[in-house]
mmCIF file of C-alpha atoms in Angstrom:
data_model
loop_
_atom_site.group_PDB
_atom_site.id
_atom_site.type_symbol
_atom_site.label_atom_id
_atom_site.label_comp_id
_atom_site.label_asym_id
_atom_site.label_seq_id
_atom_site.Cartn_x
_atom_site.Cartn_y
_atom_site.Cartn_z
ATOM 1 C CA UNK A 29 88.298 123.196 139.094
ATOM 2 C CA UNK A 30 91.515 125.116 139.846
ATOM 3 C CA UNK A 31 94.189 126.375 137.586
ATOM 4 C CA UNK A 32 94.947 125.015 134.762
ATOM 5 C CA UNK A 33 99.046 124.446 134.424
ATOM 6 C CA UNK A 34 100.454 124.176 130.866
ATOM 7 C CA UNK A 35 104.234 124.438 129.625
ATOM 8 C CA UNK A 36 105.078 125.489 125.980
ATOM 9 C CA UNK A 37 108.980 124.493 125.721
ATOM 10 C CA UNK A 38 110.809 126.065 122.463
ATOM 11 C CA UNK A 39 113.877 123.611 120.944
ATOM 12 C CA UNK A 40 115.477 124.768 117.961
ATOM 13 C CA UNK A 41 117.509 122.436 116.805
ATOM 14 C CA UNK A 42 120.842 124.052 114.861
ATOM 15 C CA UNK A 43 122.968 122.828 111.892
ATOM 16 C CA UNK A 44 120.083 119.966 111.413
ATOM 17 C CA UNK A 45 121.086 118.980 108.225
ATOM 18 C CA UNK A 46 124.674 118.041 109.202
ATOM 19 C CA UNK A 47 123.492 116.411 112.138
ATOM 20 C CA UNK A 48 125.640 112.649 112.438
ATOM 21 C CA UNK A 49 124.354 111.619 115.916
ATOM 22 C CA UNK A 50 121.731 109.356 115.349
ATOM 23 C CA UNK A 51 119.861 110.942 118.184
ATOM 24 C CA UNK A 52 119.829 114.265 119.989
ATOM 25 C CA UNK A 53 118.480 115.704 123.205
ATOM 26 C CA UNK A 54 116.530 119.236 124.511
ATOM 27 C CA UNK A 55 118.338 120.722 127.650
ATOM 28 C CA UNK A 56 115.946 119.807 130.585
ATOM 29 C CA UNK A 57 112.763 122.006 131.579
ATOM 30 C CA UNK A 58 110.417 121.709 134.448
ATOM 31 C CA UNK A 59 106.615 120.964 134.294
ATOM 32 C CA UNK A 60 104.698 120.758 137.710
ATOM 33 C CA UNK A 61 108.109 119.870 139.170
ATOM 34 C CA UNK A 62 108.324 117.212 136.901
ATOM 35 C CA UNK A 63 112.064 117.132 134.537
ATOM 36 C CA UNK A 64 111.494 116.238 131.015
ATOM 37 C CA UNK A 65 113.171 116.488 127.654
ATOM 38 C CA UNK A 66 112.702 116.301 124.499
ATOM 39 C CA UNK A 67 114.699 113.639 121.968
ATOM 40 C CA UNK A 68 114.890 113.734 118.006
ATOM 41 C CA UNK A 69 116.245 111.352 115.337
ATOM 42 C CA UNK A 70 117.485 113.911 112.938
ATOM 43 C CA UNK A 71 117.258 110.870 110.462
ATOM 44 C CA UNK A 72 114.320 109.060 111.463
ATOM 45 C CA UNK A 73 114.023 106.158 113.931
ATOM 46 C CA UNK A 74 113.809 103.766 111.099
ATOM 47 C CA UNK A 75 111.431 105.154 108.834
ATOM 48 C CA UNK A 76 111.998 107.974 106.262
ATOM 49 C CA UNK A 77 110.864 110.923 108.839
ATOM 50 C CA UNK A 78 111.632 112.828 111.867
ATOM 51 C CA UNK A 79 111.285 110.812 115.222
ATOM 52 C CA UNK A 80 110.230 112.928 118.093
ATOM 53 C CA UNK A 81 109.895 112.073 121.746
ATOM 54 C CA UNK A 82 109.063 113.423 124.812
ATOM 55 C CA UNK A 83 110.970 111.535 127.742
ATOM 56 C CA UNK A 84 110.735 111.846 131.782
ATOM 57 C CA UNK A 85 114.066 113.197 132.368
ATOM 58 C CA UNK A 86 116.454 111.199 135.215
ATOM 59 C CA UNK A 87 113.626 108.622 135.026
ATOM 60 C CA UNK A 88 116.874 105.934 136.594
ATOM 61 C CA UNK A 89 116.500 107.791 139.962
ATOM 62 C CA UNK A 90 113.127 107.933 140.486
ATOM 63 C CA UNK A 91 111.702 106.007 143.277
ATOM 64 C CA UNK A 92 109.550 102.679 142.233
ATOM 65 C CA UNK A 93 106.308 102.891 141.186
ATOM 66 C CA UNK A 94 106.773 106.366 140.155
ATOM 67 C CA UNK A 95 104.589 107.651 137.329
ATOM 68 C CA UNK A 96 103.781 110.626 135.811
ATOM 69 C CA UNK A 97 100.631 111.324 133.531
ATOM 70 C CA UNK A 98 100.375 114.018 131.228
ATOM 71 C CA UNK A 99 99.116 115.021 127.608
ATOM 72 C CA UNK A 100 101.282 116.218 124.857
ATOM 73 C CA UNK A 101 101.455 118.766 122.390
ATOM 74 C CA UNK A 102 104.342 118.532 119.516
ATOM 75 C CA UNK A 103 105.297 120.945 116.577
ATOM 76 C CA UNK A 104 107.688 120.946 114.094
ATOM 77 C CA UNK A 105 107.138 125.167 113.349
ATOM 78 C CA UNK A 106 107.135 126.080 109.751
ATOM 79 C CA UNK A 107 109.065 129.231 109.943
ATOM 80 C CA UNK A 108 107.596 131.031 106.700
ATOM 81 C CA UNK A 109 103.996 129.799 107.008
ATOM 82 C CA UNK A 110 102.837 129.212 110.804
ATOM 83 C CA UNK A 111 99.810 127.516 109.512
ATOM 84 C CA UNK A 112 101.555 124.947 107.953
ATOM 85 C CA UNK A 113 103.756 123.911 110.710
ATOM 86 C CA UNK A 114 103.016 120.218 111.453
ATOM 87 C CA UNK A 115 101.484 119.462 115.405
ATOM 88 C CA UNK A 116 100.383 116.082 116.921
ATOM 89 C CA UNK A 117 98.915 115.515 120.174
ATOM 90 C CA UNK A 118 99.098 112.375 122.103
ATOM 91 C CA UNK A 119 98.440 111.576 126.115
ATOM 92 C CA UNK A 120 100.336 108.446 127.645
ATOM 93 C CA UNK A 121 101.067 107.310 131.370
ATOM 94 C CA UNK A 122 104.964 107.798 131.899
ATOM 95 C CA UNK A 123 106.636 104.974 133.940
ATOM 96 C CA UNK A 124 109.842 103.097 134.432
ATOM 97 C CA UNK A 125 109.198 100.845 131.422
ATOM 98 C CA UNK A 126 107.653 103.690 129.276
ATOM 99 C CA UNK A 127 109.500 106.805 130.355
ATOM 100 C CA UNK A 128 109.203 108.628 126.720
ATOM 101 C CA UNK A 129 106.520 108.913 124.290
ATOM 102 C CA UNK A 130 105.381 110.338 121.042
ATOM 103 C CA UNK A 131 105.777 110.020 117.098
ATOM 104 C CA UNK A 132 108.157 107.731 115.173
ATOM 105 C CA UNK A 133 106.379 109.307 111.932
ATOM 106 C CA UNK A 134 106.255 113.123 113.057
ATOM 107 C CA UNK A 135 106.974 114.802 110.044
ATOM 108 C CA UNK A 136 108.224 113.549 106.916
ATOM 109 C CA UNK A 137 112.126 114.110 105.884
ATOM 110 C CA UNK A 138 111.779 115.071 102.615
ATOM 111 C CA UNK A 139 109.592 117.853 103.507
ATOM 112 C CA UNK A 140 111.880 118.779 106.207
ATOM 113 C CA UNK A 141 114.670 119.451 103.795
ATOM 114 C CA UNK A 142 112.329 121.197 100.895
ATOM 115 C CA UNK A 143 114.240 124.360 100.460
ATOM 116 C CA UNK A 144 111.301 125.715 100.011
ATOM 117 C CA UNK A 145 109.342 123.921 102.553
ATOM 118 C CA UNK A 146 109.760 126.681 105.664
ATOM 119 C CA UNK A 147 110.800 124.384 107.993
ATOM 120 C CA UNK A 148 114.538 124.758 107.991
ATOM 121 C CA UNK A 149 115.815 128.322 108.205
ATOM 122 C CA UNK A 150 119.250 129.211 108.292
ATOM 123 C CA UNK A 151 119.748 125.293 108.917
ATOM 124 C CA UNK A 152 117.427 125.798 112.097
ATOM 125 C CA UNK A 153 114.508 123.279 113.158
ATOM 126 C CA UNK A 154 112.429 125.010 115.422
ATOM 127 C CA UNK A 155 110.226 122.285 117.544
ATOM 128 C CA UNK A 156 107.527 123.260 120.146
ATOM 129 C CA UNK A 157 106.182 121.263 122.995
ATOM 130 C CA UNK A 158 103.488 121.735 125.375
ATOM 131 C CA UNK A 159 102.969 119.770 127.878
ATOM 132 C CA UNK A 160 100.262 119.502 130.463
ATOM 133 C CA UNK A 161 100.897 117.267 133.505
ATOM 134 C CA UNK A 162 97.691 115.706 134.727
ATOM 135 C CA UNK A 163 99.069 113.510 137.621
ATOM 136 C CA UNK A 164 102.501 112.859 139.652
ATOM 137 C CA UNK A 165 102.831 109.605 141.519
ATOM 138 C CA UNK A 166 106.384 109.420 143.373
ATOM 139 C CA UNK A 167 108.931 112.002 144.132
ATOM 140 C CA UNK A 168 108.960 115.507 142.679
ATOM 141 C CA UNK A 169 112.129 116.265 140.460
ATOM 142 C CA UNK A 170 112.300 119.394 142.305
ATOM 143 C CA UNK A 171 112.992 120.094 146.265
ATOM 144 C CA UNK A 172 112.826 116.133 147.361
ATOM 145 C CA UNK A 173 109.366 116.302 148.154
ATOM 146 C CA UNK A 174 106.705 112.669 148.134
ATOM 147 C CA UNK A 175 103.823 112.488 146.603
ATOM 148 C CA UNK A 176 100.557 110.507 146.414
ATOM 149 C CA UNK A 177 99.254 111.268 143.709
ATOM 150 C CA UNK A 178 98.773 115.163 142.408
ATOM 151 C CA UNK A 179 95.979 115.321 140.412
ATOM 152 C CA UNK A 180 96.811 118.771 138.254
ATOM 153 C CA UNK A 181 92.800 118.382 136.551
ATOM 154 C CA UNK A 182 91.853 119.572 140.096
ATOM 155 C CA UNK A 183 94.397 121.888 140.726
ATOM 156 C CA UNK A 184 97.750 122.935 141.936
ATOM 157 C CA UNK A 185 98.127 125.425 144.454
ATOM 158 C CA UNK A 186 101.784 125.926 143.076
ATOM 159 C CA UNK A 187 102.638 128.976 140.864
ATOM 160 C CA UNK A 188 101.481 128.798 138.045
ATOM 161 C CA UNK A 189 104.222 131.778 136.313
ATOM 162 C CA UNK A 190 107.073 128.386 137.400
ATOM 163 C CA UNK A 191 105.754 126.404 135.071
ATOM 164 C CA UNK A 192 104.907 128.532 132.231
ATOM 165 C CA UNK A 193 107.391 129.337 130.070
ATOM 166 C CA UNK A 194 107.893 132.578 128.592
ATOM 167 C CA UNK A 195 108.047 132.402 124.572
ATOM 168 C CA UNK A 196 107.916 134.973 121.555
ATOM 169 C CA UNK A 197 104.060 135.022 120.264
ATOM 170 C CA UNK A 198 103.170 136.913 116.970
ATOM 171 C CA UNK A 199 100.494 139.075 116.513
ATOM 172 C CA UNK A 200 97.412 137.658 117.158
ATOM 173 C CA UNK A 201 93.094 138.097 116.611
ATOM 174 C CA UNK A 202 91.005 136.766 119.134
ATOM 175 C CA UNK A 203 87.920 134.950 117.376
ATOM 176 C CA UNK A 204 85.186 133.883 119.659
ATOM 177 C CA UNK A 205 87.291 133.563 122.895
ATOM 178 C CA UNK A 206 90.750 132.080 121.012
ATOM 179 C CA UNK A 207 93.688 133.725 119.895
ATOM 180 C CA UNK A 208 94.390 132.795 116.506
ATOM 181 C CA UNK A 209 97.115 133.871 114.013
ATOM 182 C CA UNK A 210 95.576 136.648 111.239
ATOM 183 C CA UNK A 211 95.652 134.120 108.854
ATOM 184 C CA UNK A 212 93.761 131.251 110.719
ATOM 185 C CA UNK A 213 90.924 134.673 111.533
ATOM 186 C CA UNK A 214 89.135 133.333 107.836
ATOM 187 C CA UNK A 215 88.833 129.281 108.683
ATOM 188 C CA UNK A 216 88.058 130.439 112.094
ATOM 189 C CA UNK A 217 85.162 132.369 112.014
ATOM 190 C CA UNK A 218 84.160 129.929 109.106
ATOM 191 C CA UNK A 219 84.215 126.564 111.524
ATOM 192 C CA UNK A 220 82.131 128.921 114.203
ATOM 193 C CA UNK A 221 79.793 130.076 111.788
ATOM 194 C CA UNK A 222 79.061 126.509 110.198
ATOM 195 C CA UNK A 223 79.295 124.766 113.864
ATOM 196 C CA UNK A 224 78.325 127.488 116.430
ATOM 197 C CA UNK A 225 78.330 124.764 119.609
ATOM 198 C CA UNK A 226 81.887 123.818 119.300
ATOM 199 C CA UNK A 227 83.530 124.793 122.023
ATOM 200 C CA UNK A 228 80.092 125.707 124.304
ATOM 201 C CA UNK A 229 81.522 123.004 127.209
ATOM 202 C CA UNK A 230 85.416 123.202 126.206
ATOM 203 C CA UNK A 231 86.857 123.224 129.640
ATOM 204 C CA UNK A 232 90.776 124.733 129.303
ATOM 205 C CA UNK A 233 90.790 128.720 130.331
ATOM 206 C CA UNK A 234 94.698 128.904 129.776
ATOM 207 C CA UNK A 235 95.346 130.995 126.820
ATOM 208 C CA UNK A 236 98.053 128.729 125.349
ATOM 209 C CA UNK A 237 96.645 125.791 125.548
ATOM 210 C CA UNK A 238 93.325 127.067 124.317
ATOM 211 C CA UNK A 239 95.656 127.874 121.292
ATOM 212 C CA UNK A 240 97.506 124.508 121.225
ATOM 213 C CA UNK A 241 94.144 122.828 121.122
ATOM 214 C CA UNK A 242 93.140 125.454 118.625
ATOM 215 C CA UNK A 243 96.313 124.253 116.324
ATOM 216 C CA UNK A 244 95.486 121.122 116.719
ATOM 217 C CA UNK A 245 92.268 120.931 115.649
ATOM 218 C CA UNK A 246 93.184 123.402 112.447
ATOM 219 C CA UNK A 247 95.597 120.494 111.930
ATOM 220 C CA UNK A 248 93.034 117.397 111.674
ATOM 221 C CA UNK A 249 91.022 119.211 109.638
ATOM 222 C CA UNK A 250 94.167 119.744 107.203
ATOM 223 C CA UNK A 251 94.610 116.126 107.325
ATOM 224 C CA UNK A 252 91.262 115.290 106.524
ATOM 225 C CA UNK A 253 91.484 118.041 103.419
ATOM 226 C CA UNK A 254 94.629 115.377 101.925
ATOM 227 C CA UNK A 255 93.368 113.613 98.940
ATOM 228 C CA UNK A 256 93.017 109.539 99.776
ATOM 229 C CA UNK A 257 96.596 109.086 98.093
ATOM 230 C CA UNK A 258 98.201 111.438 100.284
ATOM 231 C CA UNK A 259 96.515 110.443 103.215
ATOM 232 C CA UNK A 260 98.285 107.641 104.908
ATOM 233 C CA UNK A 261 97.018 105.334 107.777
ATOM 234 C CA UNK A 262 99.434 106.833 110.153
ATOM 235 C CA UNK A 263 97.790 109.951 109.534
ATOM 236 C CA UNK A 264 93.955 108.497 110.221
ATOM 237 C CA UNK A 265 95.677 107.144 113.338
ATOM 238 C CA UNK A 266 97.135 110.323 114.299
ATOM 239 C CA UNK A 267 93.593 112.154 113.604
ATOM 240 C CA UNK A 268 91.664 110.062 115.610
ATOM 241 C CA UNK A 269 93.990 110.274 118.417
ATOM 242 C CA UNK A 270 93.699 114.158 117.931
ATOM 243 C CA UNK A 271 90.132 114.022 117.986
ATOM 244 C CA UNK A 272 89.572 111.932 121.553
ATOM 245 C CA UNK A 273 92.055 114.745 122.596
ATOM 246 C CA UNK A 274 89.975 117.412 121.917
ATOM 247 C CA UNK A 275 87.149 115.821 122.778
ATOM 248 C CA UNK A 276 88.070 115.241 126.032
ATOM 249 C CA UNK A 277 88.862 118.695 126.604
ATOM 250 C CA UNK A 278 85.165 119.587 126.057
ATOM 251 C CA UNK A 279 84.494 120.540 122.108
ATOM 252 C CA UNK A 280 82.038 119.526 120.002
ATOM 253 C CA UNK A 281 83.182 117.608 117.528
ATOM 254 C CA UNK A 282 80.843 115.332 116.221
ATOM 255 C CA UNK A 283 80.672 116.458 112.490
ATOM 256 C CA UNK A 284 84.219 116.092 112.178
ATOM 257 C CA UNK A 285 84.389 112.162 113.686
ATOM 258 C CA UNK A 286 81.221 111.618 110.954
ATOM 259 C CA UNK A 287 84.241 113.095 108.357
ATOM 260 C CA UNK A 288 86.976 111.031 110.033
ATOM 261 C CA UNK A 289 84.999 108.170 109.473
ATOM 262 C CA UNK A 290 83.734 109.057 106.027
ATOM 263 C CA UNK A 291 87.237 109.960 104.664
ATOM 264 C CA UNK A 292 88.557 106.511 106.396
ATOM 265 C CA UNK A 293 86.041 104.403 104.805
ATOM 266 C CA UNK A 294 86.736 106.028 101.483
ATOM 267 C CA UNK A 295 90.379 105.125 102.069
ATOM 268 C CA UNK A 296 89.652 102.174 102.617
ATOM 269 C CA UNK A 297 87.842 101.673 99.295
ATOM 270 C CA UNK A 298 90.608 103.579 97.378
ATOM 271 C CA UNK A 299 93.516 100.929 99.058
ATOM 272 C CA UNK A 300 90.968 97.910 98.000
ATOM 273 C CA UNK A 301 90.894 99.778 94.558
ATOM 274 C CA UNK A 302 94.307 100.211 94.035
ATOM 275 C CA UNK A 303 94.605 96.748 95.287
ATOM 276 C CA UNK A 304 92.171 94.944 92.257
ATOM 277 C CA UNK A 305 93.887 97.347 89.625
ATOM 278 C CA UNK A 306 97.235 96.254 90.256
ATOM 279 C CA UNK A 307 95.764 92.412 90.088
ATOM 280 C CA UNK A 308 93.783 93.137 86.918
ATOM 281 C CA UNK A 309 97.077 94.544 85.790
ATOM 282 C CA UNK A 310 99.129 91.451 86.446
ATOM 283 C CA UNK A 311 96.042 89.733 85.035
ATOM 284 C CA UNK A 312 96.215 91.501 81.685
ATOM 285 C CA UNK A 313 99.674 91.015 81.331
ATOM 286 C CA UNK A 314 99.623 87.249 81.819
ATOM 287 C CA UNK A 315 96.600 87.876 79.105
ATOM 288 C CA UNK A 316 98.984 89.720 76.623
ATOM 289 C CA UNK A 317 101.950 87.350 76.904
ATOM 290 C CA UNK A 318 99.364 84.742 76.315
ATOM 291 C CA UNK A 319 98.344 86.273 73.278
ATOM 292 C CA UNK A 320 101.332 87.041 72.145
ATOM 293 C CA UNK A 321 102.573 83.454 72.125
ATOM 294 C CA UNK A 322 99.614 82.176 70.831
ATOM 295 C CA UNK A 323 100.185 84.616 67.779
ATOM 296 C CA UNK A 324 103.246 83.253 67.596
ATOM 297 C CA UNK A 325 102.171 79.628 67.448
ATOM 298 C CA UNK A 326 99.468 80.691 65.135
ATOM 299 C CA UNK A 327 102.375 81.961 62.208
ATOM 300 C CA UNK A 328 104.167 78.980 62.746
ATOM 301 C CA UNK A 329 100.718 76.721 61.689
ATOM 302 C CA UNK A 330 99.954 78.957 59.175
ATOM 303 C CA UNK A 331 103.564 78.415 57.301
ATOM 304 C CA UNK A 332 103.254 74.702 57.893
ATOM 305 C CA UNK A 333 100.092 74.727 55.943
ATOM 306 C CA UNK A 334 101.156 76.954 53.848
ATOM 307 C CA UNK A 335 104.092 74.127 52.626
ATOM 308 C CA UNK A 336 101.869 71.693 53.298
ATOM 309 C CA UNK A 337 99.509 73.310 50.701
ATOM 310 C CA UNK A 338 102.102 73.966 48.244
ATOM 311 C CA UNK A 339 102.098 71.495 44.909
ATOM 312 C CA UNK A 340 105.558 69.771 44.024
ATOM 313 C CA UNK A 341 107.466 70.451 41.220
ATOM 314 C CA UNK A 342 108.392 67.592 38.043
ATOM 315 C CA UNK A 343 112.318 67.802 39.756
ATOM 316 C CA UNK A 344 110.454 67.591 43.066
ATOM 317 C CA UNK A 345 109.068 63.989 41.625
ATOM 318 C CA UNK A 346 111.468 63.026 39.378
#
């Protein structure tokens, strides 16, 4: 296998909060000659949350049948607590009828503007994306080249420093072959200890996107740590796509699809719950109205016998 080629692109997105357009665009960056940006809707592309998209750049002037293939890493960056920054993963064929891709439900709103949430600082929303580009059918964005078909899981014997982009790190603690944050060292060395086989045939050598498979496996396991009301089914949908993900990429993860499953099943159970409580509820209420008129009626028979009962007076006869 030859190089692996990854690109981590860094949007931050200023004045978010004032934002009118109801969508905004990245400034274009390269990926294995390949033009893509990112696109936002600052207020949600009809749902309560933060829409966010990765789309194939100039997709109009690309020849037919072009396509480009390619898996995707996205991060809304919590700017006070790294660890809580919110990442998806996804992988999708790019074409002329689907040339952008991604999460209509990336991170709620309301969290977003939590002044105490981390995620907007100094009215900045910092977004990450890394893409890796796994095949490129059609003409190369970049020097007006064909192609067949440029299978990146086999190699590309371009340079490798043109498509990785340069971005600030922090500090970092290398934990069995990953570089982690200090604070992800603890959970770390805790999923290793407990499940010492987990990444014995993970395939990816680059550094970053050992780490961007590394954040997005801390991140299912977050999700599966939600209690059953907080968990939603987007979220289960989102996990399981994370988990064929990093599957695919080689790591032992069988103990966690057992908890996927487990924690789906018991949401399941908790919706079908919630479900017969609010018909008991409805049924009780029906009950108490029914009770209450009948109480009603019953006060009414009891004064008619009551008069009915009552003995007449001599003016009453007379």
């Amino acid at each position: 296998m030859g190089k692996e080629v990854v690109s981590q692109f860094t949007w931050v997105i200023r004045n978010f909060s004032s934002l009118q357009s109801e969508k905004v665009y990245s400034d274009v960056f390269t990926v294995s000659g390949c033009k893509w940006r990112l696109l936002a809707f600052p207020k949600g592309n009809g749902v309560k949350c933060l829409s966010l998209y990765l789309a194939v750049s100039g997709s109009q002037s690309l020849p037919y049948g072009w396509r480009r293939r390619a898996e995707l890493c996205l991060s809304v960056v919590n700017q006070v607590s790294e660890e809580l920054s919110q990442t998806k993963v996804t992988y999708h064929c790019f074409d002329a009828k689907d040339f952008d891709w991604g999460f209509t439900t990336m991170l709620p709103l309301d969290k977003i503007h939590d002044k105490n949430g981390g995620f907007l600082v100094n009215g900045e929303l910092k977004i990450v994306a890394e893409v890796y580009v796994l095949e490129v059918i059609g003409k190369l964005d970049e020097g007006g080249e064909e192609s067949e078909s440029v299978n990146m899981l086999e190699g590309d014997d371009g340079a490798e420093s043109n498509d990785l982009l340069e971005v600030s790190v922090n500090e970092s603690t290398d934990v069995n072959g990953f570089q982690v944050l200090p604070s992800q060292v603890e959970t770390m060395s805790r999923i290793f200890e407990r499940h010492p086989d987990i990444a014995s045939k993970f395939r990816p050598k680059n550094e970053h996107l050992r780490t961007a498979y590394i954040n997005v496996l801390l991140s299912l396991i977050k999700t599966l740590c939600q209690s059953t009301h907080e968990l939603s089914k987007d979220d289960l949908t989102d996990a399981y796509a994370s988990l064929v993900y990093l599957t695919n990429a080689g790591l032992n993860l069988d103990w966690l699809k057992k908890k996927l499953e487990e924690r789906s099943e018991k949401k399941e159970k908790h919706e079908a719950s919630e479900r017969r409580m609010k018909e008991i509820e409805e049924e009780l209420k029906d009950l108490k109205q029914k009770c209450s008129n009948l109480e009603a009626e019953l006060e009414k028979e009891k004064a008619d016998v009551s008069v009915a009962r009552s003995p007449l007076s001599f003016d009453d006869v007379v």
